[in-house]
C-alpha cells in the first residue's frame, strides 16, 4: 500500500468511492446535524439540509474540490495505480479534525483504514471527529483508541 497527498487528477476516482460509500437510505449518519434532522425533516444547517443521501453526496463531492487544497491534508491510499481510499484532516488551531475517511468496500476490514489513519495522524495530537452513534464505523474508531468525550441530549417540547 502506498499513501500520498491527493491531487485534482485523483478526484474522479475519489468521487466514485464517495458515491459507492453511502447506502440508499443514508440520512446523514456521520453528520453532527443528523439527530436534529431525524426528528425534524425541515431542519437545515448553515450548509444546507442533509436529510437525503443524494443531497449529502452532492454536497460532499463539491467540498472535495475545496479540500484538495491546503490547509486541508487530503491523503489517498493506493495499491498499484488503484486508489483504495482517502482521509481528510483539518488543522484547527493545533487541534486536528478528521473531515472524511472512506475506503472502497473491498479494502475495508483489511487494515487499510488503520494504516491510512496512522499515516495521516502521525505527530498530530489531539485528533477529533464527529461520529453518529449509529454509524457502524464507530467500532473502527474505538479500536484506534478514540473515546467519547461529549454526550448530547436531544430534547423536544410538544405544545
PDB file of N, CA and C in Angstrom, residues 17-101:
ATOM      1  N   UNK A  17     -15.606   6.536  -5.116  1.00  0.00           N
ATOM      2  CA  UNK A  17     -15.596   5.961  -3.763  1.00  0.00           C
ATOM      3  C   UNK A  17     -16.710   6.596  -2.928  1.00  0.00           C
ATOM      4  N   UNK A  18     -16.845   7.919  -3.005  1.00  0.00           N
ATOM      5  CA  UNK A  18     -17.885   8.622  -2.252  1.00  0.00           C
ATOM      6  C   UNK A  18     -19.267   8.128  -2.668  1.00  0.00           C
ATOM      7  N   UNK A  19     -19.526   8.057  -3.959  1.00  0.00           N
ATOM      8  CA  UNK A  19     -20.849   7.652  -4.451  1.00  0.00           C
ATOM      9  C   UNK A  19     -21.213   6.231  -4.041  1.00  0.00           C
ATOM     10  N   UNK A  20     -20.222   5.372  -3.876  1.00  0.00           N
ATOM     11  CA  UNK A  20     -20.492   3.990  -3.505  1.00  0.00           C
ATOM     12  C   UNK A  20     -20.431   3.740  -2.008  1.00  0.00           C
ATOM     13  N   UNK A  21     -20.179   4.776  -1.225  1.00  0.00           N
ATOM     14  CA  UNK A  21     -19.991   4.592   0.215  1.00  0.00           C
ATOM     15  C   UNK A  21     -21.253   4.764   1.045  1.00  0.00           C
ATOM     16  N   UNK A  22     -22.301   5.288   0.492  1.00  0.00           N
ATOM     17  CA  UNK A  22     -23.496   5.565   1.266  1.00  0.00           C
ATOM     18  C   UNK A  22     -24.654   4.708   0.780  1.00  0.00           C
ATOM     19  N   UNK A  23     -25.264   4.001   1.700  1.00  0.00           N
ATOM     20  CA  UNK A  23     -26.392   3.160   1.309  1.00  0.00           C
ATOM     21  C   UNK A  23     -27.591   4.014   0.918  1.00  0.00           C
ATOM     22  N   UNK A  24     -28.524   3.394   0.278  1.00  0.00           N
ATOM     23  CA  UNK A  24     -29.691   4.061  -0.292  1.00  0.00           C
ATOM     24  C   UNK A  24     -30.489   4.866   0.736  1.00  0.00           C
ATOM     25  N   UNK A  25     -30.545   4.393   1.971  1.00  0.00           N
ATOM     26  CA  UNK A  25     -31.358   5.052   2.981  1.00  0.00           C
ATOM     27  C   UNK A  25     -30.540   5.916   3.928  1.00  0.00           C
ATOM     28  N   UNK A  26     -29.341   6.276   3.507  1.00  0.00           N
ATOM     29  CA  UNK A  26     -28.457   7.093   4.324  1.00  0.00           C
ATOM     30  C   UNK A  26     -29.146   8.407   4.692  1.00  0.00           C
ATOM     31  N   UNK A  27     -29.076   8.768   5.962  1.00  0.00           N
ATOM     32  CA  UNK A  27     -29.683  10.025   6.407  1.00  0.00           C
ATOM     33  C   UNK A  27     -28.686  10.796   7.253  1.00  0.00           C
ATOM     34  N   UNK A  28     -27.593  11.188   6.645  1.00  0.00           N
ATOM     35  CA  UNK A  28     -26.569  11.987   7.319  1.00  0.00           C
ATOM     36  C   UNK A  28     -26.038  11.292   8.559  1.00  0.00           C
ATOM     37  N   UNK A  29     -25.810   9.981   8.471  1.00  0.00           N
ATOM     38  CA  UNK A  29     -25.402   9.197   9.641  1.00  0.00           C
ATOM     39  C   UNK A  29     -24.099   9.681  10.250  1.00  0.00           C
ATOM     40  N   UNK A  30     -23.236  10.300   9.475  1.00  0.00           N
ATOM     41  CA  UNK A  30     -21.966  10.760  10.013  1.00  0.00           C
ATOM     42  C   UNK A  30     -21.943  12.229  10.349  1.00  0.00           C
ATOM     43  N   UNK A  31     -23.051  12.911  10.179  1.00  0.00           N
ATOM     44  CA  UNK A  31     -23.077  14.351  10.387  1.00  0.00           C
ATOM     45  C   UNK A  31     -23.547  14.721  11.782  1.00  0.00           C
ATOM     46  N   UNK A  32     -22.999  15.769  12.305  1.00  0.00           N
ATOM     47  CA  UNK A  32     -23.395  16.306  13.604  1.00  0.00           C
ATOM     48  C   UNK A  32     -24.877  16.651  13.609  1.00  0.00           C
ATOM     49  N   UNK A  33     -25.412  17.066  12.483  1.00  0.00           N
ATOM     50  CA  UNK A  33     -26.788  17.534  12.385  1.00  0.00           C
ATOM     51  C   UNK A  33     -27.795  16.403  12.297  1.00  0.00           C
ATOM     52  N   UNK A  34     -27.348  15.178  12.205  1.00  0.00           N
ATOM     53  CA  UNK A  34     -28.259  14.078  11.915  1.00  0.00           C
ATOM     54  C   UNK A  34     -29.354  13.913  12.964  1.00  0.00           C
ATOM     55  N   UNK A  35     -29.058  14.082  14.231  1.00  0.00           N
ATOM     56  CA  UNK A  35     -30.081  13.899  15.259  1.00  0.00           C
ATOM     57  C   UNK A  35     -31.224  14.895  15.059  1.00  0.00           C
ATOM     58  N   UNK A  36     -30.898  16.148  14.773  1.00  0.00           N
ATOM     59  CA  UNK A  36     -31.926  17.137  14.545  1.00  0.00           C
ATOM     60  C   UNK A  36     -32.784  16.761  13.332  1.00  0.00           C
ATOM     61  N   UNK A  37     -32.125  16.317  12.267  1.00  0.00           N
ATOM     62  CA  UNK A  37     -32.856  16.042  11.041  1.00  0.00           C
ATOM     63  C   UNK A  37     -33.681  14.771  11.113  1.00  0.00           C
ATOM     64  N   UNK A  38     -33.285  13.827  11.947  1.00  0.00           N
ATOM     65  CA  UNK A  38     -34.074  12.614  12.077  1.00  0.00           C
ATOM     66  C   UNK A  38     -35.418  12.893  12.736  1.00  0.00           C
ATOM     67  N   UNK A  39     -35.481  13.915  13.604  1.00  0.00           N
ATOM     68  CA  UNK A  39     -36.742  14.243  14.261  1.00  0.00           C
ATOM     69  C   UNK A  39     -37.432  15.443  13.626  1.00  0.00           C
ATOM     70  N   UNK A  40     -36.711  16.224  12.848  1.00  0.00           N
ATOM     71  CA  UNK A  40     -37.299  17.401  12.212  1.00  0.00           C
ATOM     72  C   UNK A  40     -36.807  17.487  10.772  1.00  0.00           C
ATOM     73  N   UNK A  41     -37.582  16.957   9.827  1.00  0.00           N
ATOM     74  CA  UNK A  41     -37.128  16.950   8.434  1.00  0.00           C
ATOM     75  C   UNK A  41     -36.986  18.343   7.827  1.00  0.00           C
ATOM     76  N   UNK A  42     -37.484  19.370   8.502  1.00  0.00           N
ATOM     77  CA  UNK A  42     -37.340  20.736   7.999  1.00  0.00           C
ATOM     78  C   UNK A  42     -36.075  21.412   8.515  1.00  0.00           C
ATOM     79  N   UNK A  43     -35.338  20.720   9.396  1.00  0.00           N
ATOM     80  CA  UNK A  43     -34.121  21.289   9.962  1.00  0.00           C
ATOM     81  C   UNK A  43     -33.063  21.444   8.875  1.00  0.00           C
ATOM     82  N   UNK A  44     -32.415  22.598   8.855  1.00  0.00           N
ATOM     83  CA  UNK A  44     -31.312  22.806   7.925  1.00  0.00           C
ATOM     84  C   UNK A  44     -30.140  23.393   8.687  1.00  0.00           C
ATOM     85  N   UNK A  45     -28.950  23.028   8.252  1.00  0.00           N
ATOM     86  CA  UNK A  45     -27.748  23.576   8.868  1.00  0.00           C
ATOM     87  C   UNK A  45     -27.305  24.785   8.067  1.00  0.00           C
ATOM     88  N   UNK A  46     -26.187  25.362   8.450  1.00  0.00           N
ATOM     89  CA  UNK A  46     -25.660  26.502   7.709  1.00  0.00           C
ATOM     90  C   UNK A  46     -25.271  26.107   6.291  1.00  0.00           C
ATOM     91  N   UNK A  47     -24.964  24.849   6.080  1.00  0.00           N
ATOM     92  CA  UNK A  47     -24.529  24.427   4.751  1.00  0.00           C
ATOM     93  C   UNK A  47     -25.634  23.741   3.969  1.00  0.00           C
ATOM     94  N   UNK A  48     -26.828  23.667   4.529  1.00  0.00           N
ATOM     95  CA  UNK A  48     -27.942  23.101   3.791  1.00  0.00           C
ATOM     96  C   UNK A  48     -28.501  21.859   4.449  1.00  0.00           C
ATOM     97  N   UNK A  49     -29.621  21.378   3.912  1.00  0.00           N
ATOM     98  CA  UNK A  49     -30.244  20.201   4.506  1.00  0.00           C
ATOM     99  C   UNK A  49     -29.455  18.935   4.181  1.00  0.00           C
ATOM    100  N   UNK A  50     -29.342  18.053   5.161  1.00  0.00           N
ATOM    101  CA  UNK A  50     -28.624  16.802   4.973  1.00  0.00           C
ATOM    102  C   UNK A  50     -29.532  15.603   5.219  1.00  0.00           C
ATOM    103  N   UNK A  51     -30.792  15.717   4.882  1.00  0.00           N
ATOM    104  CA  UNK A  51     -31.676  14.611   5.176  1.00  0.00           C
ATOM    105  C   UNK A  51     -31.801  13.634   4.020  1.00  0.00           C
ATOM    106  N   UNK A  52     -31.168  13.893   2.894  1.00  0.00           N
ATOM    107  CA  UNK A  52     -31.219  12.923   1.803  1.00  0.00           C
ATOM    108  C   UNK A  52     -29.811  12.506   1.404  1.00  0.00           C
ATOM    109  N   UNK A  53     -29.690  11.260   1.017  1.00  0.00           N
ATOM    110  CA  UNK A  53     -28.419  10.716   0.559  1.00  0.00           C
ATOM    111  C   UNK A  53     -27.908  11.514  -0.641  1.00  0.00           C
ATOM    112  N   UNK A  54     -28.790  11.779  -1.585  1.00  0.00           N
ATOM    113  CA  UNK A  54     -28.392  12.458  -2.822  1.00  0.00           C
ATOM    114  C   UNK A  54     -27.819  13.837  -2.542  1.00  0.00           C
ATOM    115  N   UNK A  55     -28.509  14.593  -1.691  1.00  0.00           N
ATOM    116  CA  UNK A  55     -28.033  15.939  -1.380  1.00  0.00           C
ATOM    117  C   UNK A  55     -26.700  15.880  -0.651  1.00  0.00           C
ATOM    118  N   UNK A  56     -26.590  14.961   0.322  1.00  0.00           N
ATOM    119  CA  UNK A  56     -25.362  14.851   1.097  1.00  0.00           C
ATOM    120  C   UNK A  56     -24.184  14.476   0.206  1.00  0.00           C
ATOM    121  N   UNK A  57     -24.367  13.492  -0.664  1.00  0.00           N
ATOM    122  CA  UNK A  57     -23.283  13.061  -1.552  1.00  0.00           C
ATOM    123  C   UNK A  57     -22.875  14.203  -2.478  1.00  0.00           C
ATOM    124  N   UNK A  58     -23.846  14.902  -3.021  1.00  0.00           N
ATOM    125  CA  UNK A  58     -23.550  16.034  -3.917  1.00  0.00           C
ATOM    126  C   UNK A  58     -22.771  17.120  -3.179  1.00  0.00           C
ATOM    127  N   UNK A  59     -23.177  17.411  -1.947  1.00  0.00           N
ATOM    128  CA  UNK A  59     -22.502  18.421  -1.141  1.00  0.00           C
ATOM    129  C   UNK A  59     -21.077  17.984  -0.797  1.00  0.00           C
ATOM    130  N   UNK A  60     -20.910  16.718  -0.451  1.00  0.00           N
ATOM    131  CA  UNK A  60     -19.589  16.191  -0.115  1.00  0.00           C
ATOM    132  C   UNK A  60     -18.656  16.258  -1.322  1.00  0.00           C
ATOM    133  N   UNK A  61     -19.155  15.895  -2.487  1.00  0.00           N
ATOM    134  CA  UNK A  61     -18.338  15.944  -3.702  1.00  0.00           C
ATOM    135  C   UNK A  61     -17.907  17.381  -3.995  1.00  0.00           C
ATOM    136  N   UNK A  62     -18.824  18.326  -3.829  1.00  0.00           N
ATOM    137  CA  UNK A  62     -18.489  19.740  -4.039  1.00  0.00           C
ATOM    138  C   UNK A  62     -17.384  20.169  -3.064  1.00  0.00           C
ATOM    139  N   UNK A  63     -17.491  19.737  -1.804  1.00  0.00           N
ATOM    140  CA  UNK A  63     -16.487  20.074  -0.794  1.00  0.00           C
ATOM    141  C   UNK A  63     -15.123  19.474  -1.100  1.00  0.00           C
ATOM    142  N   UNK A  64     -15.085  18.304  -1.739  1.00  0.00           N
ATOM    143  CA  UNK A  64     -13.805  17.659  -2.058  1.00  0.00           C
ATOM    144  C   UNK A  64     -12.924  18.567  -2.904  1.00  0.00           C
ATOM    145  N   UNK A  65     -13.542  19.298  -3.805  1.00  0.00           N
ATOM    146  CA  UNK A  65     -12.787  20.178  -4.702  1.00  0.00           C
ATOM    147  C   UNK A  65     -12.113  21.311  -3.937  1.00  0.00           C
ATOM    148  N   UNK A  66     -12.699  21.714  -2.815  1.00  0.00           N
ATOM    149  CA  UNK A  66     -12.090  22.731  -1.958  1.00  0.00           C
ATOM    150  C   UNK A  66     -11.047  22.105  -1.046  1.00  0.00           C
ATOM    151  N   UNK A  67     -11.367  20.934  -0.512  1.00  0.00           N
ATOM    152  CA  UNK A  67     -10.499  20.307   0.481  1.00  0.00           C
ATOM    153  C   UNK A  67      -9.241  19.683  -0.108  1.00  0.00           C
ATOM    154  N   UNK A  68      -9.174  19.602  -1.418  1.00  0.00           N
ATOM    155  CA  UNK A  68      -7.960  19.053  -2.027  1.00  0.00           C
ATOM    156  C   UNK A  68      -6.815  20.063  -1.921  1.00  0.00           C
ATOM    157  N   UNK A  69      -7.172  21.312  -1.587  1.00  0.00           N
ATOM    158  CA  UNK A  69      -6.170  22.372  -1.423  1.00  0.00           C
ATOM    159  C   UNK A  69      -5.838  22.533   0.051  1.00  0.00           C
ATOM    160  N   UNK A  70      -4.677  23.114   0.324  1.00  0.00           N
ATOM    161  CA  UNK A  70      -4.318  23.407   1.709  1.00  0.00           C
ATOM    162  C   UNK A  70      -5.288  24.445   2.238  1.00  0.00           C
ATOM    163  N   UNK A  71      -5.607  24.481   3.512  1.00  0.00           N
ATOM    164  CA  UNK A  71      -4.925  23.929   4.666  1.00  0.00           C
ATOM    165  C   UNK A  71      -5.329  22.501   5.011  1.00  0.00           C
ATOM    166  N   UNK A  72      -6.168  21.883   4.194  1.00  0.00           N
ATOM    167  CA  UNK A  72      -6.575  20.508   4.470  1.00  0.00           C
ATOM    168  C   UNK A  72      -5.465  19.537   4.089  1.00  0.00           C
ATOM    169  N   UNK A  73      -5.372  18.464   4.840  1.00  0.00           N
ATOM    170  CA  UNK A  73      -4.446  17.394   4.498  1.00  0.00           C
ATOM    171  C   UNK A  73      -5.293  16.266   3.914  1.00  0.00           C
ATOM    172  N   UNK A  74      -5.244  16.129   2.608  1.00  0.00           N
ATOM    173  CA  UNK A  74      -6.086  15.192   1.868  1.00  0.00           C
ATOM    174  C   UNK A  74      -5.159  14.110   1.322  1.00  0.00           C
ATOM    175  N   UNK A  75      -5.239  12.927   1.913  1.00  0.00           N
ATOM    176  CA  UNK A  75      -4.349  11.832   1.545  1.00  0.00           C
ATOM    177  C   UNK A  75      -5.133  10.676   0.952  1.00  0.00           C
ATOM    178  N   UNK A  76      -4.505   9.980   0.001  1.00  0.00           N
ATOM    179  CA  UNK A  76      -5.118   8.791  -0.574  1.00  0.00           C
ATOM    180  C   UNK A  76      -4.222   7.587  -0.316  1.00  0.00           C
ATOM    181  N   UNK A  77      -4.853   6.429  -0.266  1.00  0.00           N
ATOM    182  CA  UNK A  77      -4.113   5.172  -0.218  1.00  0.00           C
ATOM    183  C   UNK A  77      -4.328   4.499  -1.570  1.00  0.00           C
ATOM    184  N   UNK A  78      -3.322   3.772  -2.009  1.00  0.00           N
ATOM    185  CA  UNK A  78      -3.459   3.099  -3.302  1.00  0.00           C
ATOM    186  C   UNK A  78      -2.692   1.786  -3.304  1.00  0.00           C
ATOM    187  N   UNK A  79      -3.125   0.911  -4.177  1.00  0.00           N
ATOM    188  CA  UNK A  79      -2.412  -0.326  -4.472  1.00  0.00           C
ATOM    189  C   UNK A  79      -2.198  -0.305  -5.977  1.00  0.00           C
ATOM    190  N   UNK A  80      -0.949  -0.290  -6.376  1.00  0.00           N
ATOM    191  CA  UNK A  80      -0.659  -0.100  -7.794  1.00  0.00           C
ATOM    192  C   UNK A  80      -1.162   1.272  -8.201  1.00  0.00           C
ATOM    193  N   UNK A  81      -1.943   1.331  -9.262  1.00  0.00           N
ATOM    194  CA  UNK A  81      -2.498   2.613  -9.708  1.00  0.00           C
ATOM    195  C   UNK A  81      -3.931   2.814  -9.227  1.00  0.00           C
ATOM    196  N   UNK A  82      -4.458   1.858  -8.444  1.00  0.00           N
ATOM    197  CA  UNK A  82      -5.830   1.919  -7.946  1.00  0.00           C
ATOM    198  C   UNK A  82      -5.908   2.645  -6.614  1.00  0.00           C
ATOM    199  N   UNK A  83      -6.729   3.676  -6.547  1.00  0.00           N
ATOM    200  CA  UNK A  83      -6.974   4.359  -5.287  1.00  0.00           C
ATOM    201  C   UNK A  83      -7.893   3.475  -4.454  1.00  0.00           C
ATOM    202  N   UNK A  84      -7.496   3.197  -3.215  1.00  0.00           N
ATOM    203  CA  UNK A  84      -8.278   2.311  -2.351  1.00  0.00           C
ATOM    204  C   UNK A  84      -9.089   3.078  -1.318  1.00  0.00           C
ATOM    205  N   UNK A  85      -8.701   4.312  -1.009  1.00  0.00           N
ATOM    206  CA  UNK A  85      -9.423   5.108  -0.033  1.00  0.00           C
ATOM    207  C   UNK A  85      -8.776   6.455   0.184  1.00  0.00           C
ATOM    208  N   UNK A  86      -9.372   7.241   1.071  1.00  0.00           N
ATOM    209  CA  UNK A  86      -8.821   8.566   1.367  1.00  0.00           C
ATOM    210  C   UNK A  86      -9.188   9.001   2.772  1.00  0.00           C
ATOM    211  N   UNK A  87      -8.441   9.977   3.264  1.00  0.00           N
ATOM    212  CA  UNK A  87      -8.699  10.620   4.554  1.00  0.00           C
ATOM    213  C   UNK A  87      -8.426  12.111   4.385  1.00  0.00           C
ATOM    214  N   UNK A  88      -9.243  12.916   5.049  1.00  0.00           N
ATOM    215  CA  UNK A  88      -9.059  14.367   5.027  1.00  0.00           C
ATOM    216  C   UNK A  88      -8.975  14.847   6.473  1.00  0.00           C
ATOM    217  N   UNK A  89      -7.883  15.527   6.806  1.00  0.00           N
ATOM    218  CA  UNK A  89      -7.704  16.127   8.129  1.00  0.00           C
ATOM    219  C   UNK A  89      -7.638  17.639   7.979  1.00  0.00           C
ATOM    220  N   UNK A  90      -8.108  18.308   9.013  1.00  0.00           N
ATOM    221  CA  UNK A  90      -8.063  19.768   9.046  1.00  0.00           C
ATOM    222  C   UNK A  90      -7.398  20.198  10.349  1.00  0.00           C
ATOM    223  N   UNK A  91      -6.447  21.124  10.242  1.00  0.00           N
ATOM    224  CA  UNK A  91      -5.788  21.661  11.422  1.00  0.00           C
ATOM    225  C   UNK A  91      -6.535  22.918  11.847  1.00  0.00           C
ATOM    226  N   UNK A  92      -7.164  22.842  13.010  1.00  0.00           N
ATOM    227  CA  UNK A  92      -7.904  23.975  13.530  1.00  0.00           C
ATOM    228  C   UNK A  92      -7.222  24.426  14.815  1.00  0.00           C
ATOM    229  N   UNK A  93      -6.277  25.356  14.686  1.00  0.00           N
ATOM    230  CA  UNK A  93      -5.536  25.910  15.828  1.00  0.00           C
ATOM    231  C   UNK A  93      -4.832  24.820  16.642  1.00  0.00           C
ATOM    232  N   UNK A  94      -4.199  23.889  15.947  1.00  0.00           N
ATOM    233  CA  UNK A  94      -3.444  22.836  16.626  1.00  0.00           C
ATOM    234  C   UNK A  94      -4.258  21.630  17.035  1.00  0.00           C
ATOM    235  N   UNK A  95      -5.554  21.671  16.776  1.00  0.00           N
ATOM    236  CA  UNK A  95      -6.416  20.506  17.007  1.00  0.00           C
ATOM    237  C   UNK A  95      -6.763  19.951  15.631  1.00  0.00           C
ATOM    238  N   UNK A  96      -6.538  18.682  15.444  1.00  0.00           N
ATOM    239  CA  UNK A  96      -6.765  18.069  14.137  1.00  0.00           C
ATOM    240  C   UNK A  96      -8.126  17.386  14.117  1.00  0.00           C
ATOM    241  N   UNK A  97      -8.878  17.676  13.076  1.00  0.00           N
ATOM    242  CA  UNK A  97     -10.220  17.131  12.910  1.00  0.00           C
ATOM    243  C   UNK A  97     -10.247  16.260  11.652  1.00  0.00           C
ATOM    244  N   UNK A  98     -10.797  15.074  11.802  1.00  0.00           N
ATOM    245  CA  UNK A  98     -10.993  14.209  10.641  1.00  0.00           C
ATOM    246  C   UNK A  98     -12.281  14.655   9.974  1.00  0.00           C
ATOM    247  N   UNK A  99     -12.172  15.096   8.716  1.00  0.00           N
ATOM    248  CA  UNK A  99     -13.352  15.511   7.963  1.00  0.00           C
ATOM    249  C   UNK A  99     -14.030  14.313   7.300  1.00  0.00           C
ATOM    250  N   UNK A 100     -13.247  13.467   6.687  1.00  0.00           N
ATOM    251  CA  UNK A 100     -13.788  12.300   5.988  1.00  0.00           C
ATOM    252  C   UNK A 100     -12.756  11.193   5.943  1.00  0.00           C
ATOM    253  N   UNK A 101     -13.232   9.968   5.984  1.00  0.00           N
ATOM    254  CA  UNK A 101     -12.423   8.786   5.719  1.00  0.00           C
ATOM    255  C   UNK A 101     -13.329   7.828   4.969  1.00  0.00           C
TER     256      UNK A 101
END
